[in-house]
C-alpha cells in the first residue's frame, strides 16, 4: 500500500511539473522571436505536456481509488486485528503448530532428560572404576574401604543399565510418536499454504492491474497525443514562414513612405 501510494504521489508530482513547464514555456515562446508554423509546432509540445499531465493524474487516481483501495479492503478481510495486537490468522497458525507439536515436544523433553541422566551415570561409573583401580595400588586402604569402592562401582554399573534402558525406551516412544507428529504438523502447514496461495494469487492480480494503469502505451488517447504532435511538427514549413516574414517584416510588407504633407 505504501509502495502504490508513493508511486501515486510521483504521478501527481510529474503531472504538476508538466503543467507548470507547459505554462511557462508557452508564454516564453509566444512572447519570443519565433513565428509562423514553427512557432505553432513548438507550442504543440506544451499542448502535449498538458494532455499527458491529465493522463498521469488519471493514473494517480486509478492507483489510489482502485488499486490502493482494493488492497486495503482485502487486508481487512484477510487479516483481522486483535485487541492485544497482531492478527487473528497469525495466532491461529501459531496455536495450530503449537498444538501439533505439544505431545511430541513432551516426549522429546523426556528423551533429553533420559539422555542427560544416562550420560551422567556413565560419567559416574567411569569415575568409580578409576577410583577402584587406583585404590588397589594404595596399601593404606583397608579391605572395608576397598569394599565400599567396589560396591560403588557395582551400583554405578546398575545405574548405567537402568538409565540406558530408560533412554532407549524414551527414544523408541519418540520414534513411534514421530509419524503422527509429522502428520499433524503437515496438516497445519497445508492450511497455511492455502492461505498463502490466496495471498500470492491476489498480489499477482493486483500487480497486473497496477501494470495496466501505469502502461499508457495501450491508451488510445495517449497514442493520439503523439500522433497529433507529430502532425503539428510536420506542418511546420520553412518556405511558408519565410514567405510570411518577407510579406510582414521584409521587402514585401506594406510601405508607408514619407509624402509631402499640406
Short mmCIF file of C-alpha atoms in Angstrom, two decimals:
data_model
loop_
_atom_site.label_atom_id
_atom_site.label_comp_id
_atom_site.label_asym_id
_atom_site.label_seq_id
_atom_site.Cartn_x
_atom_site.Cartn_y
_atom_site.Cartn_z
CA UNK A 1 0.00 0.00 0.00
CA UNK A 2 2.85 2.37 0.82
CA UNK A 3 4.56 1.46 -2.45
CA UNK A 4 1.44 2.30 -4.52
CA UNK A 5 0.76 5.44 -2.50
CA UNK A 6 4.30 6.68 -3.13
CA UNK A 7 4.01 5.96 -6.87
CA UNK A 8 0.71 7.86 -6.95
CA UNK A 9 2.46 10.88 -5.38
CA UNK A 10 5.15 10.65 -8.07
CA UNK A 11 2.49 10.57 -10.81
CA UNK A 12 0.79 13.60 -9.30
CA UNK A 13 4.08 15.46 -8.93
CA UNK A 14 5.06 14.68 -12.53
CA UNK A 15 1.66 15.89 -13.76
CA UNK A 16 2.09 19.16 -11.86
CA UNK A 17 5.60 19.64 -13.22
CA UNK A 18 4.40 19.08 -16.78
CA UNK A 19 1.62 21.64 -16.34
CA UNK A 20 3.98 24.21 -14.86
CA UNK A 21 6.56 23.58 -17.59
CA UNK A 22 3.93 23.89 -20.34
CA UNK A 23 2.55 27.14 -18.94
CA UNK A 24 5.98 28.72 -18.55
CA UNK A 25 7.29 27.75 -21.97
CA UNK A 26 4.10 28.59 -23.80
CA UNK A 27 4.42 32.16 -22.54
CA UNK A 28 8.13 32.29 -23.40
CA UNK A 29 7.58 31.02 -26.95
CA UNK A 30 4.59 33.27 -27.61
CA UNK A 31 6.48 36.32 -26.38
CA UNK A 32 9.73 35.28 -28.06
CA UNK A 33 11.03 35.91 -31.59
CA UNK A 34 9.79 32.65 -33.13
CA UNK A 35 6.87 32.97 -35.58
CA UNK A 36 4.66 31.16 -38.03
CA UNK A 37 4.26 27.42 -38.43
CA UNK A 38 7.42 26.58 -36.47
CA UNK A 39 6.07 28.58 -33.52
CA UNK A 40 2.85 26.58 -33.67
CA UNK A 41 4.86 23.32 -33.88
CA UNK A 42 6.91 24.37 -30.85
CA UNK A 43 3.78 25.24 -28.88
CA UNK A 44 2.39 21.80 -29.74
CA UNK A 45 4.85 20.38 -27.21
CA UNK A 46 3.17 22.43 -24.48
CA UNK A 47 -0.21 21.05 -25.54
CA UNK A 48 1.27 17.55 -25.43
CA UNK A 49 2.54 18.19 -21.90
CA UNK A 50 -0.87 19.43 -20.72
CA UNK A 51 -2.64 16.39 -22.14
CA UNK A 52 -0.05 13.95 -20.78
CA UNK A 53 -0.37 15.69 -17.41
CA UNK A 54 -4.08 14.91 -17.40
CA UNK A 55 -3.37 11.26 -18.18
CA UNK A 56 -0.87 10.98 -15.32
CA UNK A 57 -3.43 12.48 -12.98
CA UNK A 58 -5.79 9.75 -14.15
CA UNK A 59 -3.06 7.18 -13.40
CA UNK A 60 -2.71 8.65 -9.93
CA UNK A 61 -6.47 8.40 -9.45
CA UNK A 62 -6.58 4.78 -10.61
CA UNK A 63 -3.71 3.81 -8.31
CA UNK A 64 -5.35 5.34 -5.25
CA UNK A 65 -9.06 4.84 -5.93
CA UNK A 66 -8.80 1.33 -7.36
CA UNK A 67 -5.53 -0.47 -6.56
CA UNK A 68 -4.83 1.07 -3.14
CA UNK A 69 -8.43 0.64 -2.00
CA UNK A 70 -8.55 -2.94 -3.31
CA UNK A 71 -5.51 -3.93 -1.23
CA UNK A 72 -6.85 -2.04 1.78
CA UNK A 73 -10.19 -3.86 1.63
CA UNK A 74 -8.50 -7.23 1.02
CA UNK A 75 -6.27 -6.68 4.03
CA UNK A 76 -9.29 -6.05 6.26
CA UNK A 77 -10.97 -9.22 5.02
CA UNK A 78 -7.87 -11.44 5.12
CA UNK A 79 -6.16 -10.19 8.29
CA UNK A 80 -8.23 -9.45 11.39
CA UNK A 81 -6.50 -7.37 14.05
CA UNK A 82 -6.70 -8.45 17.69
CA UNK A 83 -7.23 -6.28 20.74
CA UNK A 84 -3.85 -7.34 22.15
CA UNK A 85 -2.04 -6.70 18.87
CA UNK A 86 -1.13 -8.94 15.97
CA UNK A 87 -3.51 -10.75 13.63
CA UNK A 88 -6.06 -13.46 14.38
CA UNK A 89 -4.81 -15.56 11.44
CA UNK A 90 -1.22 -15.46 12.72
CA UNK A 91 -2.31 -16.58 16.19
CA UNK A 92 -4.41 -19.41 14.76
CA UNK A 93 -1.43 -20.67 12.76
CA UNK A 94 0.92 -20.45 15.74
CA UNK A 95 -1.62 -22.16 18.02
CA UNK A 96 -2.11 -24.89 15.42
CA UNK A 97 1.61 -25.62 15.21
CA UNK A 98 1.94 -25.46 18.99
CA UNK A 99 -0.92 -27.95 19.47
CA UNK A 100 0.55 -30.30 16.85
CA UNK A 101 3.97 -30.12 18.49
CA UNK A 102 2.86 -30.48 22.12
CA UNK A 103 2.71 -34.33 22.52
CA UNK A 104 5.91 -34.87 20.55
CA UNK A 105 7.69 -31.99 22.31
CA UNK A 106 6.79 -33.54 25.66
CA UNK A 107 8.36 -36.84 24.64
CA UNK A 108 11.39 -35.01 23.25
CA UNK A 109 11.81 -33.38 26.65
CA UNK A 110 11.70 -36.82 28.27
CA UNK A 111 14.36 -38.05 25.82
CA UNK A 112 16.62 -35.11 26.66
CA UNK A 113 16.20 -35.76 30.40
CA UNK A 114 16.88 -39.52 29.96
CA UNK A 115 19.91 -38.75 27.80
CA UNK A 116 21.28 -36.39 30.43
CA UNK A 117 20.73 -38.96 33.19
CA UNK A 118 22.40 -41.71 31.16
CA UNK A 119 25.46 -39.62 30.34
CA UNK A 120 25.75 -38.57 33.99
CA UNK A 121 25.57 -42.26 35.07
CA UNK A 122 28.27 -43.18 32.55
CA UNK A 123 30.49 -40.41 33.88
CA UNK A 124 29.88 -41.55 37.45
CA UNK A 125 30.67 -45.17 36.52
CA UNK A 126 33.92 -44.14 34.85
CA UNK A 127 34.91 -42.15 37.94
CA UNK A 128 34.03 -45.06 40.30
CA UNK A 129 36.06 -47.54 38.22
CA UNK A 130 39.02 -45.15 38.19
CA UNK A 131 38.87 -44.76 41.97
CA UNK A 132 38.69 -48.53 42.50
CA UNK A 133 41.64 -49.12 40.17
CA UNK A 134 43.75 -46.50 41.92
CA UNK A 135 42.85 -47.86 45.39
CA UNK A 136 44.24 -51.30 44.58
CA UNK A 137 47.68 -49.74 44.36
CA UNK A 138 47.25 -47.89 47.67
CA UNK A 139 48.49 -50.02 50.65
CA UNK A 140 46.99 -47.54 53.13
CA UNK A 141 43.39 -48.58 52.28
CA UNK A 142 41.88 -51.35 54.37
CA UNK A 143 39.61 -54.09 52.94
CA UNK A 144 36.46 -52.34 54.18
CA UNK A 145 37.28 -49.15 52.29
CA UNK A 146 38.11 -51.14 49.18
CA UNK A 147 34.77 -52.99 49.51
CA UNK A 148 32.93 -49.67 49.57
CA UNK A 149 34.64 -48.57 46.38
CA UNK A 150 33.78 -51.88 44.73
CA UNK A 151 30.14 -51.53 45.81
CA UNK A 152 30.13 -48.03 44.35
CA UNK A 153 31.33 -49.41 41.01
CA UNK A 154 28.61 -52.05 41.03
CA UNK A 155 25.89 -49.52 41.85
CA UNK A 156 27.12 -47.17 39.15
CA UNK A 157 27.06 -50.01 36.60
CA UNK A 158 23.46 -50.78 37.56
CA UNK A 159 22.60 -47.06 37.23
CA UNK A 160 24.11 -47.06 33.74
CA UNK A 161 21.97 -50.05 32.76
CA UNK A 162 18.81 -48.50 34.21
CA UNK A 163 19.35 -45.06 32.67
CA UNK A 164 20.34 -46.63 29.34
CA UNK A 165 17.16 -48.69 29.32
CA UNK A 166 15.07 -45.63 30.14
CA UNK A 167 16.91 -43.58 27.49
CA UNK A 168 16.33 -46.23 24.82
CA UNK A 169 12.69 -46.61 25.85
CA UNK A 170 12.04 -42.85 25.66
CA UNK A 171 13.74 -42.72 22.23
CA UNK A 172 11.54 -45.55 20.98
CA UNK A 173 8.42 -43.77 22.23
CA UNK A 174 9.59 -40.61 20.47
CA UNK A 175 10.15 -42.52 17.23
CA UNK A 176 6.70 -44.06 17.49
CA UNK A 177 5.14 -40.63 18.01
CA UNK A 178 7.03 -39.04 15.11
CA UNK A 179 4.71 -40.13 12.23
CA UNK A 180 1.65 -38.68 13.98
CA UNK A 181 3.62 -35.54 14.83
CA UNK A 182 4.64 -35.10 11.19
CA UNK A 183 1.07 -35.69 10.01
CA UNK A 184 -0.34 -33.12 12.43
CA UNK A 185 2.32 -30.58 11.57
CA UNK A 186 1.83 -31.06 7.84
CA UNK A 187 -1.92 -30.61 8.23
CA UNK A 188 -1.43 -27.21 9.86
CA UNK A 189 1.27 -26.36 7.32
CA UNK A 190 -1.09 -27.12 4.40
CA UNK A 191 -3.70 -24.81 5.91
CA UNK A 192 -1.08 -22.05 5.98
CA UNK A 193 -0.10 -22.92 2.41
CA UNK A 194 -3.70 -22.50 1.26
CA UNK A 195 -3.91 -19.11 2.95
CA UNK A 196 -0.58 -18.08 1.44
CA UNK A 197 -1.65 -19.25 -2.02
CA UNK A 198 -4.67 -16.93 -1.86
CA UNK A 199 -2.39 -14.05 -0.87
CA UNK A 200 0.09 -14.73 -3.66
CA UNK A 201 -2.66 -15.04 -6.27
CA UNK A 202 -4.24 -11.81 -5.06
CA UNK A 203 -0.91 -9.98 -5.25
CA UNK A 204 -0.37 -11.19 -8.81
CA UNK A 205 -3.84 -9.97 -9.74
CA UNK A 206 -3.23 -6.55 -8.18
CA UNK A 207 0.19 -6.17 -9.78
CA UNK A 208 -1.31 -6.84 -13.20
CA UNK A 209 -3.95 -4.19 -12.59
CA UNK A 210 -1.29 -1.69 -11.49
CA UNK A 211 0.67 -2.51 -14.65
CA UNK A 212 -2.38 -1.78 -16.81
CA UNK A 213 -2.90 1.56 -15.07
CA UNK A 214 0.75 2.54 -15.48
CA UNK A 215 1.09 1.40 -19.10
CA UNK A 216 -0.02 4.42 -21.14
CA UNK A 217 1.25 2.85 -24.36
CA UNK A 218 -2.04 0.95 -24.69
CA UNK A 219 -4.21 4.01 -24.02
CA UNK A 220 -5.75 5.28 -27.26
CA UNK A 221 -5.80 8.92 -26.17
CA UNK A 222 -2.09 8.70 -25.28
CA UNK A 223 -1.25 7.45 -28.76
CA UNK A 224 -3.40 10.22 -30.26
CA UNK A 225 -1.44 12.87 -28.37
CA UNK A 226 1.79 11.91 -30.12
CA UNK A 227 0.11 11.32 -33.45
CA UNK A 228 -1.25 14.86 -33.23
CA UNK A 229 2.10 16.22 -32.04
CA UNK A 230 3.87 14.61 -34.99
CA UNK A 231 1.33 16.08 -37.40
CA UNK A 232 1.76 19.56 -35.91
CA UNK A 233 5.53 19.32 -36.22
CA UNK A 234 5.31 18.10 -39.81
CA UNK A 235 3.09 21.08 -40.75
CA UNK A 236 5.98 23.39 -39.95
CA UNK A 237 7.02 24.85 -43.33
CA UNK A 238 10.21 26.86 -43.62
CA UNK A 239 9.26 28.21 -47.08
CA UNK A 240 5.85 29.32 -45.81
CA UNK A 241 7.39 31.03 -42.75
CA UNK A 242 9.98 32.83 -44.89
CA UNK A 243 7.22 33.95 -47.27
CA UNK A 244 5.17 35.21 -44.32
CA UNK A 245 8.16 37.00 -42.83
CA UNK A 246 9.02 38.59 -46.18
CA UNK A 247 5.41 39.77 -46.56
CA UNK A 248 5.08 41.09 -43.00
CA UNK A 249 8.56 42.05 -41.89
CA UNK A 250 10.60 42.19 -45.12
CA UNK A 251 10.54 43.86 -48.55
CA UNK A 252 7.01 42.68 -49.23
CA UNK A 253 5.45 44.45 -46.25
CA UNK A 254 3.19 47.49 -46.78
CA UNK A 255 5.31 50.60 -47.15
CA UNK A 256 4.44 53.97 -45.80
CA UNK A 257 6.93 56.24 -47.49
CA UNK A 258 7.07 59.81 -46.36
CA UNK A 259 4.96 62.10 -48.52
CA UNK A 260 4.50 65.80 -48.75
CA UNK A 261 2.00 66.89 -46.18
CA UNK A 262 -0.05 70.03 -46.54
#
